[in-house]
mmCIF file of N, CA and C in Angstrom:
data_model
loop_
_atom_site.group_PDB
_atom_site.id
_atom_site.type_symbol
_atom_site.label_atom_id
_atom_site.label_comp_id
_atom_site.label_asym_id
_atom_site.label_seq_id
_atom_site.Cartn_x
_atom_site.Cartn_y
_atom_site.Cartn_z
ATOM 1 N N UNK A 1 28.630 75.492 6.349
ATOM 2 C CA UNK A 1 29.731 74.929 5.566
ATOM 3 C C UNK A 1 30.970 75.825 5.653
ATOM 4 N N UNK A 2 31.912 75.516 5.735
ATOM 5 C CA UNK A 2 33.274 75.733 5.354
ATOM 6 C C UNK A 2 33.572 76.527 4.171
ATOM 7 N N UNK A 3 34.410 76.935 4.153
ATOM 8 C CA UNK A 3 34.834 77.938 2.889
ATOM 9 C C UNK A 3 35.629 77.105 1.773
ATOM 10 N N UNK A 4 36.068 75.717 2.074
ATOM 11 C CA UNK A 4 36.447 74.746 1.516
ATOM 12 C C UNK A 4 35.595 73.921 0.836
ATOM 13 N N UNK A 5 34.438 73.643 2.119
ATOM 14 C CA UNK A 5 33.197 73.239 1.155
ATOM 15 C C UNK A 5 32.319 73.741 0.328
ATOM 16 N N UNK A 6 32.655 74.964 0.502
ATOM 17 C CA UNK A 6 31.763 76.332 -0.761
ATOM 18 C C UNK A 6 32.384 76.045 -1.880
ATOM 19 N N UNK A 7 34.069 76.413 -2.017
ATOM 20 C CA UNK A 7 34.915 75.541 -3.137
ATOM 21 C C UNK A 7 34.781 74.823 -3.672
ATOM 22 N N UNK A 8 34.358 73.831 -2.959
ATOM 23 C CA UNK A 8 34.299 72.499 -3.480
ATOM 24 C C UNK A 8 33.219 72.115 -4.409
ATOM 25 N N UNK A 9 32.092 72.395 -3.788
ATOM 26 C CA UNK A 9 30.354 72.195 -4.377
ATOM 27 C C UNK A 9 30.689 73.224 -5.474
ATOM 28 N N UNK A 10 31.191 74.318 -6.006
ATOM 29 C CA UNK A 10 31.491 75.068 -7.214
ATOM 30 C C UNK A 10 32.507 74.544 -8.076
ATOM 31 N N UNK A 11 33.380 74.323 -7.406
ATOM 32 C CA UNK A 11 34.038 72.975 -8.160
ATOM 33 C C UNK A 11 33.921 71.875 -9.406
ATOM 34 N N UNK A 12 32.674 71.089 -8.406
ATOM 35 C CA UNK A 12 31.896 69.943 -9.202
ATOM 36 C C UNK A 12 30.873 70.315 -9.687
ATOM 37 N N UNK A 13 30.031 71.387 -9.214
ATOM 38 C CA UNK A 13 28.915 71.556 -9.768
ATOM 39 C C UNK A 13 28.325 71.352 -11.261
ATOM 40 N N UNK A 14 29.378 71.298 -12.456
ATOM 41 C CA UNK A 14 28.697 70.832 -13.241
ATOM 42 C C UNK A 14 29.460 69.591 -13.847
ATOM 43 N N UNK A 15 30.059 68.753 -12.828
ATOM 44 C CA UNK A 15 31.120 67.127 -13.595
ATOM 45 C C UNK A 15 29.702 66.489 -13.708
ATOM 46 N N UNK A 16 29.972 65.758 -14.650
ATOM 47 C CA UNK A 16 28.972 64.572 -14.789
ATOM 48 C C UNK A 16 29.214 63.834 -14.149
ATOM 49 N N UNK A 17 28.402 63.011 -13.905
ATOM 50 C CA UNK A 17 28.326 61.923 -12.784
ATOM 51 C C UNK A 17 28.341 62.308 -11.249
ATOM 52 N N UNK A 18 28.481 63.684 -11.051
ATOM 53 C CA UNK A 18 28.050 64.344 -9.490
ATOM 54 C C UNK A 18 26.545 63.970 -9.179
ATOM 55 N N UNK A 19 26.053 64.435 -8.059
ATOM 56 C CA UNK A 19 24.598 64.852 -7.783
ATOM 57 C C UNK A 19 24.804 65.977 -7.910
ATOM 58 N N UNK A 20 23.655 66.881 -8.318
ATOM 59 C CA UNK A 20 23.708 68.004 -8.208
ATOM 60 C C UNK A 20 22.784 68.906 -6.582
ATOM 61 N N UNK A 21 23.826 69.783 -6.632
ATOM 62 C CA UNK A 21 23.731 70.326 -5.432
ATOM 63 C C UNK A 21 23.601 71.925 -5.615
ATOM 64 N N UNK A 22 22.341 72.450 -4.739
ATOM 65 C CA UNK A 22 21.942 73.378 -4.498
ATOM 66 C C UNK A 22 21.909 74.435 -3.471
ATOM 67 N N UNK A 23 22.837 75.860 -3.166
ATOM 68 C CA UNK A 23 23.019 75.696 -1.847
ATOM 69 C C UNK A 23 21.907 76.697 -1.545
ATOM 70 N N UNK A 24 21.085 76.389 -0.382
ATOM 71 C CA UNK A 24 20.375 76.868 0.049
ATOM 72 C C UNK A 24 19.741 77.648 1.643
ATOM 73 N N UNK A 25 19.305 78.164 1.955
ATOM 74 C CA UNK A 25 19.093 78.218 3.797
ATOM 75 C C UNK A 25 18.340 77.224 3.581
ATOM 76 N N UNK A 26 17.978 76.535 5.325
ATOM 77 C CA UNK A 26 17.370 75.957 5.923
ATOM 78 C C UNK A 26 15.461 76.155 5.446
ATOM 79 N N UNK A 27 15.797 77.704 5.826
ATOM 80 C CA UNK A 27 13.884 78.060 5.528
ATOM 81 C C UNK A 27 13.507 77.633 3.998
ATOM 82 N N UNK A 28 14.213 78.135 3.193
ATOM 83 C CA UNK A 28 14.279 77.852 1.775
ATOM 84 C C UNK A 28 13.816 76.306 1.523
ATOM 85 N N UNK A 29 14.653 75.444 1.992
ATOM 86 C CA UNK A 29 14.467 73.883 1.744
ATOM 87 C C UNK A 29 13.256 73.613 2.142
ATOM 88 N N UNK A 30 13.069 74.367 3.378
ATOM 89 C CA UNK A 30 11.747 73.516 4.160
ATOM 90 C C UNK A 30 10.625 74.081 3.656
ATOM 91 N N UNK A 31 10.882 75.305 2.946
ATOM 92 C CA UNK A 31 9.255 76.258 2.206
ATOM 93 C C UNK A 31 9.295 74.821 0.768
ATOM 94 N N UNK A 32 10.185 74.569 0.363
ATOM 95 C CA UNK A 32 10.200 73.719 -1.039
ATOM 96 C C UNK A 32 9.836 72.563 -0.720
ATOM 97 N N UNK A 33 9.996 71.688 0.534
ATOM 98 C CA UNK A 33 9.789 70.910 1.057
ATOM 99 C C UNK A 33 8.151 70.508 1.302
ATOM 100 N N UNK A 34 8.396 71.669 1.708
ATOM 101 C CA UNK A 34 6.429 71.967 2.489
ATOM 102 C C UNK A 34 5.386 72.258 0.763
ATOM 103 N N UNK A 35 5.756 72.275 -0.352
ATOM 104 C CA UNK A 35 5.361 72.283 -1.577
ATOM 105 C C UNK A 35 4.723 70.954 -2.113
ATOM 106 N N UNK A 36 5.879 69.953 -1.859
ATOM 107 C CA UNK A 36 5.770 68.467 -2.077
ATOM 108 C C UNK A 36 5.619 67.539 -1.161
ATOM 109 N N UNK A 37 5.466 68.058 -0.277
ATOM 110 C CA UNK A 37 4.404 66.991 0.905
ATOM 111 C C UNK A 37 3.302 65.876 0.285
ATOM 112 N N UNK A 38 2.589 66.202 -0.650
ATOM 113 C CA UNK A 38 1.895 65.123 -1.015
ATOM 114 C C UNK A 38 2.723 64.021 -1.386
ATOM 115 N N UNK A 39 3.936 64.032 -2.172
ATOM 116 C CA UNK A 39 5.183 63.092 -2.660
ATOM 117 C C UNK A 39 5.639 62.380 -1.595
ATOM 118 N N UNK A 40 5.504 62.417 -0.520
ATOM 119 C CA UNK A 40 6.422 61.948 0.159
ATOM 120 C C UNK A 40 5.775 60.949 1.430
ATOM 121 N N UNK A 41 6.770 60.055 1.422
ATOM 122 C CA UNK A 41 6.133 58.569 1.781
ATOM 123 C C UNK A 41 5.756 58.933 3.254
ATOM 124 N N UNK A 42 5.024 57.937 3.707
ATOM 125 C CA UNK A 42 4.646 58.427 5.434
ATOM 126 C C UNK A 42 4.558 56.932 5.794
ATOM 127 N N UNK A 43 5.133 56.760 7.241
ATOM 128 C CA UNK A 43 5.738 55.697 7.914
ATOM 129 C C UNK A 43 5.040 55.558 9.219
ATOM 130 N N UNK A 44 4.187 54.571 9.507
ATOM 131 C CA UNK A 44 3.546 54.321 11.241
ATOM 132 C C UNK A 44 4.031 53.370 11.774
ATOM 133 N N UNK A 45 4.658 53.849 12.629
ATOM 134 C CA UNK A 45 5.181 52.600 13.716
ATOM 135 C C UNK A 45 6.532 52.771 13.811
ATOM 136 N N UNK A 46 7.355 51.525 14.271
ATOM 137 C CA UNK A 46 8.878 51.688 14.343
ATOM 138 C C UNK A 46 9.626 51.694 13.054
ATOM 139 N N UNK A 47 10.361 53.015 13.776
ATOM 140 C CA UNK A 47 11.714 53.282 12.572
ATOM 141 C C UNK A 47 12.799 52.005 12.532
ATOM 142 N N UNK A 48 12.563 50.898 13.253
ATOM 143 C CA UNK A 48 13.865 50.325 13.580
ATOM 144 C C UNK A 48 14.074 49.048 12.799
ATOM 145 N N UNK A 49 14.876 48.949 11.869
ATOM 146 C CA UNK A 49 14.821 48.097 10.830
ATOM 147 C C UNK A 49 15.470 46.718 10.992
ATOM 148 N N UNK A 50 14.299 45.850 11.558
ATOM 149 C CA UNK A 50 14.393 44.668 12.016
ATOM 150 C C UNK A 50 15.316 43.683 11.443
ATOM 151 N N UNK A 51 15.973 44.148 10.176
ATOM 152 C CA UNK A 51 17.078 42.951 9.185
ATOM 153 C C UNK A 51 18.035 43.533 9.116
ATOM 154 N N UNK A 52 18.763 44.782 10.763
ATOM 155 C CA UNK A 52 19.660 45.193 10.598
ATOM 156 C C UNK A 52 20.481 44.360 11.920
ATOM 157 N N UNK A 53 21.363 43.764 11.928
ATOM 158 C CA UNK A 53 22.041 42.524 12.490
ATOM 159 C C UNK A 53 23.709 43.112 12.509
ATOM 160 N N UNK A 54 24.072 43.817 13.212
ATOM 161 C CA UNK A 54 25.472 44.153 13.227
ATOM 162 C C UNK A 54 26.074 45.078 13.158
ATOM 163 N N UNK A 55 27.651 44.823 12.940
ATOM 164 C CA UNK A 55 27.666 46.236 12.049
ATOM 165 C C UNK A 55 29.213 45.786 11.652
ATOM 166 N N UNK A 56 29.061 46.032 10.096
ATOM 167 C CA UNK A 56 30.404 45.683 9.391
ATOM 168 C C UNK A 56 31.691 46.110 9.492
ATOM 169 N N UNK A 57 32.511 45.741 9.240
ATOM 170 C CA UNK A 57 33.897 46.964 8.991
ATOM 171 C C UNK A 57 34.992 46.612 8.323
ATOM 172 N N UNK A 58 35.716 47.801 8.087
ATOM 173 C CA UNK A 58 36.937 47.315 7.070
ATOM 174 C C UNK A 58 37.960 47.908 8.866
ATOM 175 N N UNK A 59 37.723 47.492 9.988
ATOM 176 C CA UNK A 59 38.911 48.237 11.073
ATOM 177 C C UNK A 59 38.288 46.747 11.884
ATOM 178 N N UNK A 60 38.611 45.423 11.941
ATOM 179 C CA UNK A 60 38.009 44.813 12.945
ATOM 180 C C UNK A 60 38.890 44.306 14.097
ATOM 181 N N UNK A 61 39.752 45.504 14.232
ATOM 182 C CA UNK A 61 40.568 45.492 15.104
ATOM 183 C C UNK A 61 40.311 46.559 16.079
ATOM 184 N N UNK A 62 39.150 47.198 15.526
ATOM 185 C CA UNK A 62 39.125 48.625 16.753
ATOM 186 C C UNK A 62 37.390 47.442 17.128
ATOM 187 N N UNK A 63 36.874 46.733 16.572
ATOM 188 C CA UNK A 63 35.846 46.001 17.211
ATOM 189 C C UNK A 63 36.154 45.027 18.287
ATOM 190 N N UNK A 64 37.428 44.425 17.652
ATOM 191 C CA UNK A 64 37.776 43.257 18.398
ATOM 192 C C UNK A 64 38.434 44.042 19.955
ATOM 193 N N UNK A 65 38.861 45.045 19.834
ATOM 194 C CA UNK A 65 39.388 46.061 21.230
ATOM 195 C C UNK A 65 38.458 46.705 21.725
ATOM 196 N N UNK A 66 37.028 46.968 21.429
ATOM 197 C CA UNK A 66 35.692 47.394 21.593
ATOM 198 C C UNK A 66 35.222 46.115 22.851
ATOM 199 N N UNK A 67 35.052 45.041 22.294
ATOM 200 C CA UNK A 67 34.759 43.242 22.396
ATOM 201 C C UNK A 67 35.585 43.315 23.740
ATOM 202 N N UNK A 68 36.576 43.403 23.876
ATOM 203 C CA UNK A 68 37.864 43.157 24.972
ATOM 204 C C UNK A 68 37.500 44.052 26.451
ATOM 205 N N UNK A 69 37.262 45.420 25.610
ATOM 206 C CA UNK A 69 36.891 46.322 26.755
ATOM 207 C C UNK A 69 35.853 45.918 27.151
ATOM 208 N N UNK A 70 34.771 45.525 26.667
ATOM 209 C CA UNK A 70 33.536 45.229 27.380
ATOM 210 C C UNK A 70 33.854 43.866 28.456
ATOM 211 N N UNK A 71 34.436 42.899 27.832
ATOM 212 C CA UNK A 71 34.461 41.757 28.552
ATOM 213 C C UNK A 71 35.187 42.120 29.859
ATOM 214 N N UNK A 72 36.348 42.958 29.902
ATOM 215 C CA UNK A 72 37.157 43.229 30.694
ATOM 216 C C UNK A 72 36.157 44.342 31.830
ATOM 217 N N UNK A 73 35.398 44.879 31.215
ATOM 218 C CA UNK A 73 34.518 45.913 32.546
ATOM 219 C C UNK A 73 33.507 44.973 32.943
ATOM 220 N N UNK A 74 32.860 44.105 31.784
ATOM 221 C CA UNK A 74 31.957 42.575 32.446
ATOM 222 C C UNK A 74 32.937 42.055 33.789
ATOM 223 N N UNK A 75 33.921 41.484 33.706
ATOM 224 C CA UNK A 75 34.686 40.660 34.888
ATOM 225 C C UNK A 75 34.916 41.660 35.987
ATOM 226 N N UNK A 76 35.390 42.842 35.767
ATOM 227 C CA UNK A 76 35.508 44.088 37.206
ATOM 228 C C UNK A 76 34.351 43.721 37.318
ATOM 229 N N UNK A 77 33.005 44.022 37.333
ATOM 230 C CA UNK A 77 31.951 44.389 37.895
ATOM 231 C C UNK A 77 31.630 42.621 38.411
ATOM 232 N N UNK A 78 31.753 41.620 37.824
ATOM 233 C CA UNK A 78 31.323 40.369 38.514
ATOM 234 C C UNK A 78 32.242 39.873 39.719
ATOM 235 N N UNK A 79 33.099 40.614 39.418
ATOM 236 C CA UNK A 79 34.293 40.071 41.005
ATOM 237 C C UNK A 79 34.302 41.072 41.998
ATOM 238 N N UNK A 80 33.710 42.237 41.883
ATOM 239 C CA UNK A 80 33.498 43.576 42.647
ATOM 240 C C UNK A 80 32.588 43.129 43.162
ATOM 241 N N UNK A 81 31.088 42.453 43.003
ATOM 242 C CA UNK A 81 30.165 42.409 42.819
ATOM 243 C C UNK A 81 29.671 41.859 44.450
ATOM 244 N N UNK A 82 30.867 40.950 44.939
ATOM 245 C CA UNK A 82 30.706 40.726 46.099
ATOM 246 C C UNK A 82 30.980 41.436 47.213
ATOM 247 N N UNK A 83 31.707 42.629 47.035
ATOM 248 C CA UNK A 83 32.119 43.485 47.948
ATOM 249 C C UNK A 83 31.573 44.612 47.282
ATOM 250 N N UNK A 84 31.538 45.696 48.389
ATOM 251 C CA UNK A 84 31.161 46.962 48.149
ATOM 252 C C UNK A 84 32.171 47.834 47.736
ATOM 253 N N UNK A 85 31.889 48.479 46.607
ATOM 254 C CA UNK A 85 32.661 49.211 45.800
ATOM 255 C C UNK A 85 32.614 50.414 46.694
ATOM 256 N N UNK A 86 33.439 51.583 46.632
ATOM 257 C CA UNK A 86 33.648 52.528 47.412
ATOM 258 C C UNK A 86 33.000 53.576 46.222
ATOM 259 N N UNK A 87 32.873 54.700 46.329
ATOM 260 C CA UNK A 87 32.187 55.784 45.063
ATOM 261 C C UNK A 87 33.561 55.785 44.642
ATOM 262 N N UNK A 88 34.393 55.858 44.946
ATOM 263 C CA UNK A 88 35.203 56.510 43.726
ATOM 264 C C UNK A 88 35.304 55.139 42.924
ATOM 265 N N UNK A 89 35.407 53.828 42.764
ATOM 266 C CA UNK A 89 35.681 53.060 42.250
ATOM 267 C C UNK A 89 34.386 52.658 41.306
ATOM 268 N N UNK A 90 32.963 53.151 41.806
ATOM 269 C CA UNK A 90 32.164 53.293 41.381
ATOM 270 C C UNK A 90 32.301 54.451 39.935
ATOM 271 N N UNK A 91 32.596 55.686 40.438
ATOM 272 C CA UNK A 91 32.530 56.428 39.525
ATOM 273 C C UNK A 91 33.845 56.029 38.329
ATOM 274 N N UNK A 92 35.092 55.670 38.665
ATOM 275 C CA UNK A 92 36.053 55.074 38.021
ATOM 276 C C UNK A 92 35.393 54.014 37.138
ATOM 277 N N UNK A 93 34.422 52.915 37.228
ATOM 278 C CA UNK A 93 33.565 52.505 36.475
ATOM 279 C C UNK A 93 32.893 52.724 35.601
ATOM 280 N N UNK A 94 31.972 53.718 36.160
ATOM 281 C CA UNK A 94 30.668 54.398 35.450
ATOM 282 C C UNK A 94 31.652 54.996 34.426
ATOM 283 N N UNK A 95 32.941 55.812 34.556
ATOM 284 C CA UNK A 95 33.241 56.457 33.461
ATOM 285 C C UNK A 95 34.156 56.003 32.368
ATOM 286 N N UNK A 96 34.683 54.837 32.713
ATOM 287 C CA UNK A 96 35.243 53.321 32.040
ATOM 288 C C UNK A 96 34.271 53.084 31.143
ATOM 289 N N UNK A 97 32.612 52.563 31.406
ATOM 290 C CA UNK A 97 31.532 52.137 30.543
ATOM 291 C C UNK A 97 31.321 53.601 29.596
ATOM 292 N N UNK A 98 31.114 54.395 30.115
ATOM 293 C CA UNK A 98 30.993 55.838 29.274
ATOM 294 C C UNK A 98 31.561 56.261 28.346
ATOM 295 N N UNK A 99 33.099 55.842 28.293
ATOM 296 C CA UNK A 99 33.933 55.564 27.050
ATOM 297 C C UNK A 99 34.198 54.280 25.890
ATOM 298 N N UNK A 100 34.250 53.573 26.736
ATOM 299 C CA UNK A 100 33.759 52.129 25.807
ATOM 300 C C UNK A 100 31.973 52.381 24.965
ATOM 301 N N UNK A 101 30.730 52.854 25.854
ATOM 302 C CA UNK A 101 29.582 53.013 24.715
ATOM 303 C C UNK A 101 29.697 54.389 24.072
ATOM 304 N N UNK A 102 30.496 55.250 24.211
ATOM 305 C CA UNK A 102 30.432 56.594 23.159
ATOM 306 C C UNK A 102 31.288 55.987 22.215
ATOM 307 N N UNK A 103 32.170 55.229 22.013
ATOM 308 C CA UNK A 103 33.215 54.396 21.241
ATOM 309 C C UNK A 103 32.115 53.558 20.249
ATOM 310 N N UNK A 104 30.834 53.331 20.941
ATOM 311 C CA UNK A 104 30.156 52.086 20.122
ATOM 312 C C UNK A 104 29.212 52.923 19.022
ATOM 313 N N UNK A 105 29.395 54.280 18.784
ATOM 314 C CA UNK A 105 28.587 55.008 17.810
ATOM 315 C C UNK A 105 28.910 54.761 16.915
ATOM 316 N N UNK A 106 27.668 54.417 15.684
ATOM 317 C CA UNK A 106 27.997 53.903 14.725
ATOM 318 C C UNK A 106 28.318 54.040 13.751
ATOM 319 N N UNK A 107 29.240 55.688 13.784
ATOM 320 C CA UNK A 107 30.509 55.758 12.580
ATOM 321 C C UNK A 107 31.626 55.227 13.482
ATOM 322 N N UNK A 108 32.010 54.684 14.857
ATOM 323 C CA UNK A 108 33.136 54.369 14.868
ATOM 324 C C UNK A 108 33.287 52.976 14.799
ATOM 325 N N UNK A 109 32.168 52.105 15.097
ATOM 326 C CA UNK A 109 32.677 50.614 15.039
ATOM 327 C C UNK A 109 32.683 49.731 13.821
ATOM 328 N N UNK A 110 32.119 50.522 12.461
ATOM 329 C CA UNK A 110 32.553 50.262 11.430
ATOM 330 C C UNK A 110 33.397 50.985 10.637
ATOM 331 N N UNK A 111 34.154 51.759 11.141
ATOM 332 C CA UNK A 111 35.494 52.392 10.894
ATOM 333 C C UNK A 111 35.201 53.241 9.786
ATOM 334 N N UNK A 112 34.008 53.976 9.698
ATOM 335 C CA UNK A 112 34.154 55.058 8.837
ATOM 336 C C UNK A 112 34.599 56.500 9.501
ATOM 337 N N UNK A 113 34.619 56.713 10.636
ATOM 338 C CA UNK A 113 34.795 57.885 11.343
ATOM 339 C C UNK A 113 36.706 57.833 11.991
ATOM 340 N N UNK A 114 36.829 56.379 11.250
ATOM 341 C CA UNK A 114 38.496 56.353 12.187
ATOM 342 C C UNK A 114 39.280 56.802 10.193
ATOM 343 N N UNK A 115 40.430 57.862 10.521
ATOM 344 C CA UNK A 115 41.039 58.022 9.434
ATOM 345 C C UNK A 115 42.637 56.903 9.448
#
């Protein structure tokens, strides 16, 4: 943490209506952790939560330009598709898609990570 966020958590530490927060090392948490193991729920199979369908936003203008780029590297690659791309136009590609899916992480396409 930050020396801002040390501030800060001393700050609030005792407003009502905070969570309360404890600062601790890593080993610390995980010795307290490793205490209450019986408490704690245990999960088999997939993490992947089948009634999750999307992804919302209050920016659906950086989705709808997300949407655009894809369609627009969809059509290069279907009209290329008949001729042989040269490597560099290849790699000019590959690194076109590389920025459009690091763009699709999912603090940015529901606009919590854009200020």
């Amino acid at each position: 943490p930050t020396m801002e966020h040390l501030e800060r958590v001393g700050r609030i530490a005792n407003t009502s209506g905070m969570p309360w927060v404890k600062m601790a090392s890593p080993q610390s948490f995980f010795e307290a952790l490793e205490e209450r193991t019986s408490l704690l729920p245990e999960w088999t199979g997939e993490l992947y939560l089948e009634l999750h369908r999307g992804t919302y936003t209050t920016h659906g203008d950086i989705k709808k330009a997300n949407r655009e780029a894809e369609r627009m590297l969809r059509d290069i690659e279907i009209f290329h598709a008949p001729f042989s791309m040269n490597n560099g136009d290849k790699e000019t590609l590959d690194a076109l898609w590389k920025d459009v899916l690091l763009n699709q992480f999912h603090d940015v396409l529901p606009g919590t990570a854009i200020e």
